[in-house]
mmCIF file of C-alpha atoms in Angstrom:
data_model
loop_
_atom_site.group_PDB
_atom_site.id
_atom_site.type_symbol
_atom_site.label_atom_id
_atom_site.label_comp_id
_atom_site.label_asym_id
_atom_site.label_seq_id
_atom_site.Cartn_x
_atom_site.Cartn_y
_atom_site.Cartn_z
ATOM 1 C CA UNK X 1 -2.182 -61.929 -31.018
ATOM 2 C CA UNK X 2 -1.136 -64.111 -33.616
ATOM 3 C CA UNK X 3 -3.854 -66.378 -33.590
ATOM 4 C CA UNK X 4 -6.183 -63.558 -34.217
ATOM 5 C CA UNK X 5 -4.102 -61.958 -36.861
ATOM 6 C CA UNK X 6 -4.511 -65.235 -38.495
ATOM 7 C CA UNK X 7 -8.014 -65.312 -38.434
ATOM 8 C CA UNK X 8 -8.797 -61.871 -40.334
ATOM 9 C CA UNK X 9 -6.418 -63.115 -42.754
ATOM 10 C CA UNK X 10 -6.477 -65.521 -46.234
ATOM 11 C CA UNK X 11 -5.472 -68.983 -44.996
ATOM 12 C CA UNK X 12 -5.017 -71.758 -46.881
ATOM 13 C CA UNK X 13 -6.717 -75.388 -46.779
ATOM 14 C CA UNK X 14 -4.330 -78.361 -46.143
ATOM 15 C CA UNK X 15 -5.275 -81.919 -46.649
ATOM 16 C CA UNK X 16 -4.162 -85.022 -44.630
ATOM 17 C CA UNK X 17 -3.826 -88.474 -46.310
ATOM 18 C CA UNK X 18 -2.136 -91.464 -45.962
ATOM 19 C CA UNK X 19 -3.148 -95.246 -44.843
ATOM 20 C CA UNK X 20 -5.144 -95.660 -41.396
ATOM 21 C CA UNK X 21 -2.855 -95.699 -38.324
ATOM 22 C CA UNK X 22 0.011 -93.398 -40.037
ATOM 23 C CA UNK X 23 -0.762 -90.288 -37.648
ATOM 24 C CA UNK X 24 -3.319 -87.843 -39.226
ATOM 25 C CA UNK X 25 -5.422 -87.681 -36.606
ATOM 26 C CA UNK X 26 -2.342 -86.822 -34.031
ATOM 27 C CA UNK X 27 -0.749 -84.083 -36.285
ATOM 28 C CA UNK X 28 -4.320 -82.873 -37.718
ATOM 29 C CA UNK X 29 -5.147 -82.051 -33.903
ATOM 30 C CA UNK X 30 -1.753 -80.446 -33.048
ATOM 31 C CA UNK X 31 -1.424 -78.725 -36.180
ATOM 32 C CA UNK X 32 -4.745 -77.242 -35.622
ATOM 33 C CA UNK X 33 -3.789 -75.807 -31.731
ATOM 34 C CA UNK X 34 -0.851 -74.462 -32.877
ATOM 35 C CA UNK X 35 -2.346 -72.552 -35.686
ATOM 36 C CA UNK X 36 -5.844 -71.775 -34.873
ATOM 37 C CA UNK X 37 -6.686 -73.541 -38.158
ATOM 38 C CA UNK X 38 -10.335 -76.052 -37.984
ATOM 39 C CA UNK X 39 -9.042 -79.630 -37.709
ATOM 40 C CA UNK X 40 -12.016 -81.568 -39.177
ATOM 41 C CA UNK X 41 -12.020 -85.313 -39.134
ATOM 42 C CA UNK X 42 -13.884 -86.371 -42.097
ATOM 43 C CA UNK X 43 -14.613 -90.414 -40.442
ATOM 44 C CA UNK X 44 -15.826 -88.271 -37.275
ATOM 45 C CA UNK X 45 -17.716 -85.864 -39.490
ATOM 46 C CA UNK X 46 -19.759 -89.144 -41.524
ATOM 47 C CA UNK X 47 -20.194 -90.160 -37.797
ATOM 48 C CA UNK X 48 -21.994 -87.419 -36.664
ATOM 49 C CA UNK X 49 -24.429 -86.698 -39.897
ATOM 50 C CA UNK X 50 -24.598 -90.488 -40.752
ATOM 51 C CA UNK X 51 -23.106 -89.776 -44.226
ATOM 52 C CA UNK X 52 -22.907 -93.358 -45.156
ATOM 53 C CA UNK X 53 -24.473 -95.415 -48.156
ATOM 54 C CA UNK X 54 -24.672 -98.708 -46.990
ATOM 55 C CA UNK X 55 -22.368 -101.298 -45.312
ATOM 56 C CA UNK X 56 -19.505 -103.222 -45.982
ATOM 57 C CA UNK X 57 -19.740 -106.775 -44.781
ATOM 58 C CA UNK X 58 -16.710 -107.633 -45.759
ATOM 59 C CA UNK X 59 -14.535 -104.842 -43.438
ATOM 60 C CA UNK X 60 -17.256 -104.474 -41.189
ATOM 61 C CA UNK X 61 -17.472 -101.010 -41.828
ATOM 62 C CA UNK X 62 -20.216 -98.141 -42.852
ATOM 63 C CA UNK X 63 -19.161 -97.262 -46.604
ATOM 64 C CA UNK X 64 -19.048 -93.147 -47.100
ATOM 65 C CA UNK X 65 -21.229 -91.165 -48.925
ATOM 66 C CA UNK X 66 -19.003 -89.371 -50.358
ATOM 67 C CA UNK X 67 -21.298 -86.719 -52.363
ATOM 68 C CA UNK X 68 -23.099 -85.962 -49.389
ATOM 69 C CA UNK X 69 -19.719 -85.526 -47.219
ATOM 70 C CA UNK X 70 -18.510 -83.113 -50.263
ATOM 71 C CA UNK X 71 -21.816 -80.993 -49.324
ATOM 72 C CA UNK X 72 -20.892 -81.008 -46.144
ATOM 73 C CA UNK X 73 -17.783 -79.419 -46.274
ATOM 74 C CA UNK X 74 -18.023 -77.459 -49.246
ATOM 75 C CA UNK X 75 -19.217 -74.318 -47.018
ATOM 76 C CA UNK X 76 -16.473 -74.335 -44.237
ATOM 77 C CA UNK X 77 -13.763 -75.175 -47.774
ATOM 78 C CA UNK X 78 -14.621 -71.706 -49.097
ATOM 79 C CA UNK X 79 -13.546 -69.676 -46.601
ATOM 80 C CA UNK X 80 -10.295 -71.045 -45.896
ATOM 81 C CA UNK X 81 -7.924 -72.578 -43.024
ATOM 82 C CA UNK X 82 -9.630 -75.609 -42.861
ATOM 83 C CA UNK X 83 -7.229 -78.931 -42.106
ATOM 84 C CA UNK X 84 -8.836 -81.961 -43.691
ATOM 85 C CA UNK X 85 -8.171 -85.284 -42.472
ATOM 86 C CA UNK X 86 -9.462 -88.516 -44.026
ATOM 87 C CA UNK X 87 -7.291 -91.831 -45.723
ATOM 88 C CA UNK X 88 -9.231 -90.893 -49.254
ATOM 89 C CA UNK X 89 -8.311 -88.598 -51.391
ATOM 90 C CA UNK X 90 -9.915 -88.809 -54.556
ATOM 91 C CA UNK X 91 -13.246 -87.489 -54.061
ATOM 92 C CA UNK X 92 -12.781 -83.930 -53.056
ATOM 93 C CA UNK X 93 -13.051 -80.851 -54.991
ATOM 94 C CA UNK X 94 -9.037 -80.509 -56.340
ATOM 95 C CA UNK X 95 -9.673 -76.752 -56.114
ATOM 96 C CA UNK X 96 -10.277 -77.137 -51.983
ATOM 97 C CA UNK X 97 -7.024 -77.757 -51.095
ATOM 98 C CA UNK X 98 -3.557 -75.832 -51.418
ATOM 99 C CA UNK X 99 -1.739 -78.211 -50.001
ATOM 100 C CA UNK X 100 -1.367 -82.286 -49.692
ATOM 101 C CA UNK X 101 0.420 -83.792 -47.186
ATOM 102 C CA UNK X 102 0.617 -88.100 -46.841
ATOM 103 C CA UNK X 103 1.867 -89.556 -43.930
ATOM 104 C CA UNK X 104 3.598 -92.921 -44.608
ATOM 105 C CA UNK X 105 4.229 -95.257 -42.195
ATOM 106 C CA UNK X 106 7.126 -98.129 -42.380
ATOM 107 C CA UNK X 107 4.912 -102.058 -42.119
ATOM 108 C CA UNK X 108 6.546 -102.853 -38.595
ATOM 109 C CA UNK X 109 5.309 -99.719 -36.924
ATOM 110 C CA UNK X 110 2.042 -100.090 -39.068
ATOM 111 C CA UNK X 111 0.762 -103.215 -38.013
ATOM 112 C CA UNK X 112 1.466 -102.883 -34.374
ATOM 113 C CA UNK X 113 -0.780 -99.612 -34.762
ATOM 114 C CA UNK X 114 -3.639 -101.268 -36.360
ATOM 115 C CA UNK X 115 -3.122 -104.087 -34.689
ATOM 116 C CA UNK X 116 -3.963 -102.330 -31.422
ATOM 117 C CA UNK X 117 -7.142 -100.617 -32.943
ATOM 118 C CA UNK X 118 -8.756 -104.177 -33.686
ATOM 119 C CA UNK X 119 -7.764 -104.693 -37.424
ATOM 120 C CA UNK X 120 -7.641 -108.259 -38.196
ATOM 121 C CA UNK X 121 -7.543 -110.802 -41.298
ATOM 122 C CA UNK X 122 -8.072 -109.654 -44.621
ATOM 123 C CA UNK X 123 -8.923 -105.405 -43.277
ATOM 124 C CA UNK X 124 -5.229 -105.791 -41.499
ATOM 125 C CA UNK X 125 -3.666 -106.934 -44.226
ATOM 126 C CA UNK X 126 -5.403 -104.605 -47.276
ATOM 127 C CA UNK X 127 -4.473 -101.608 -45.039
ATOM 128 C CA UNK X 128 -0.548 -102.786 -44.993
ATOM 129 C CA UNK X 129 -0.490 -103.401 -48.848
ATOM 130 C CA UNK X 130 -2.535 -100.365 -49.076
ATOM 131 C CA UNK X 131 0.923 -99.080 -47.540
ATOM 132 C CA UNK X 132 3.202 -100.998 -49.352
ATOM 133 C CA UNK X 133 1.995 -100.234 -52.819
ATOM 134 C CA UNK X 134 2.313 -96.594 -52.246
ATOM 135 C CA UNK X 135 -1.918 -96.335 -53.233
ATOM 136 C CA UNK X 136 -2.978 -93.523 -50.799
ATOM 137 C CA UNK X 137 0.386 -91.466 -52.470
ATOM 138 C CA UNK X 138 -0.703 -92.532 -56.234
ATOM 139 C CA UNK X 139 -4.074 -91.428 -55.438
ATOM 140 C CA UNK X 140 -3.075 -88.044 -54.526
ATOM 141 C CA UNK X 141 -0.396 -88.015 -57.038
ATOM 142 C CA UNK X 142 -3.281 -88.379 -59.448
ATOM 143 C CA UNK X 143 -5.844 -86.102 -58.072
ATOM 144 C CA UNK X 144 -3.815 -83.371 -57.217
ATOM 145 C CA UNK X 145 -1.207 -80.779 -58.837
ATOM 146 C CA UNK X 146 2.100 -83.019 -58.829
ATOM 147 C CA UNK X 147 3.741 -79.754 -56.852
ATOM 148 C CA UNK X 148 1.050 -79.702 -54.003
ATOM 149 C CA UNK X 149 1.695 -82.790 -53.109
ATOM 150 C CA UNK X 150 4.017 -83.897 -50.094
ATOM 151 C CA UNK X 151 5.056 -87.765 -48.195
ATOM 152 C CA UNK X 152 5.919 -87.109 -44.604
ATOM 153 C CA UNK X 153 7.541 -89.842 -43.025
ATOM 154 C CA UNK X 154 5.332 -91.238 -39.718
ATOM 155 C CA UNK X 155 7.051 -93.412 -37.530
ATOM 156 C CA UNK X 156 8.884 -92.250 -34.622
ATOM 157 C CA UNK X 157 7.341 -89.698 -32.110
ATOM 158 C CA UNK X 158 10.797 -87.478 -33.626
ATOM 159 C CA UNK X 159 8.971 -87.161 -37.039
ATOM 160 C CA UNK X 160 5.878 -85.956 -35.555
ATOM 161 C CA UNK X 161 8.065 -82.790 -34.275
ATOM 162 C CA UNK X 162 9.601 -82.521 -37.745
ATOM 163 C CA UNK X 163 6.531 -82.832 -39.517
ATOM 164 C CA UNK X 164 4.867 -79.730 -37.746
ATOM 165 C CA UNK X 165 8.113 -77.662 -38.412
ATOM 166 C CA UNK X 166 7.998 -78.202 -41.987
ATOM 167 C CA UNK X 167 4.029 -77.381 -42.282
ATOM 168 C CA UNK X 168 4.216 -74.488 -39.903
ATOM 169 C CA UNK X 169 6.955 -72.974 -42.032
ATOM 170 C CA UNK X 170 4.517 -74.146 -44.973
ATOM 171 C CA UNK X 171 1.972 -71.981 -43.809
ATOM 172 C CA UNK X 172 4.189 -69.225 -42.907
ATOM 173 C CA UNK X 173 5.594 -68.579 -46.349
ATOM 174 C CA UNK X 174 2.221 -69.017 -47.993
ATOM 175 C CA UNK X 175 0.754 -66.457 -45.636
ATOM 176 C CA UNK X 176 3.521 -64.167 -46.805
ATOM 177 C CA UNK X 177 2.652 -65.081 -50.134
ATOM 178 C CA UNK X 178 -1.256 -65.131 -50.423
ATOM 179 C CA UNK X 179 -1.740 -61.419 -47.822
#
């Protein structure tokens, strides 16, 4: 009953950010069952239309196109209750999102996590100093309203719980607010 209440109503778009390995992906896909929001995976998303411009040798990864991925989603942005989940920032429309949310992760729990997805050498380490110096944060500090933006802390299964409390209640008082 909720669920479809929801869905005749004005929801808002919510962006996830924050290093690889810090838990988008895991909250972005429980978020969106408990809400009926559309989770939407932006590195799945370049997957699946080959949005890419080339390839870096150096992290042995396909580099974004990140015009056409903006095309892409522009459409499903518009009407609302989208959850966006991607480790950039800086590239999307700042009017897209009402929200910001960045997961940080503390180094120790960090590196076992990318550890365990294959990073190595020099990708491994950029992604942890990536961490360290706060860049993801910065980045959305810069591109964003100072106000939208949020750090949840990502280490502990605990905060994962936590997390979803505080954007459920989020959502719930800017339902209230925007209907």
């Amino acid at each position: 009953e909720l669920l479809l209440y929801l869905k005749t109503m004005k929801r808002p778009n919510i962006l996830l950010t924050g290093t690889p390995g810090v838990g988008k992906t895991t909250l972005g896909k429980e978020l969106a069952q408990r809400t009926g929001l559309t989770y939407i995976n932006v590195g799945d998303l370049a997957k699946e239309g080959e949005l890419y411009d080339g390839f870096d040798e150096e992290y042995n990864c396909p580099v974004l196109d990140e015009d056409r991925v903006v095309d892409e989603l522009e459409e499903h942005m518009g009407e609302g209750g989208v959850i966006v989940d991607y480790h950039g920032c800086d590239f999307f429309p700042e009017r897209w999102f009402h929200i910001v949310f960045v997961l940080r992760t503390d180094n120790s729990y960090l590196y076992d996590r990318l550890q365990s997805r294959g990073y190595v050498g020099k990708k491994l380490q950029d992604n942890i100093q990536c961490e360290i110096f706060q860049t993801i944060y910065e980045e959305a500090m810069e591109s964003y309203k100072k106000e939208i933006v949020h750090q949840l802390p990502s280490n502990e299964p605990e905060d994962l719980e936590r997390n979803l409390e505080q954007i459920l209640q989020w959502i719930g008082q800017w339902l209230k607010d925007n209907n």
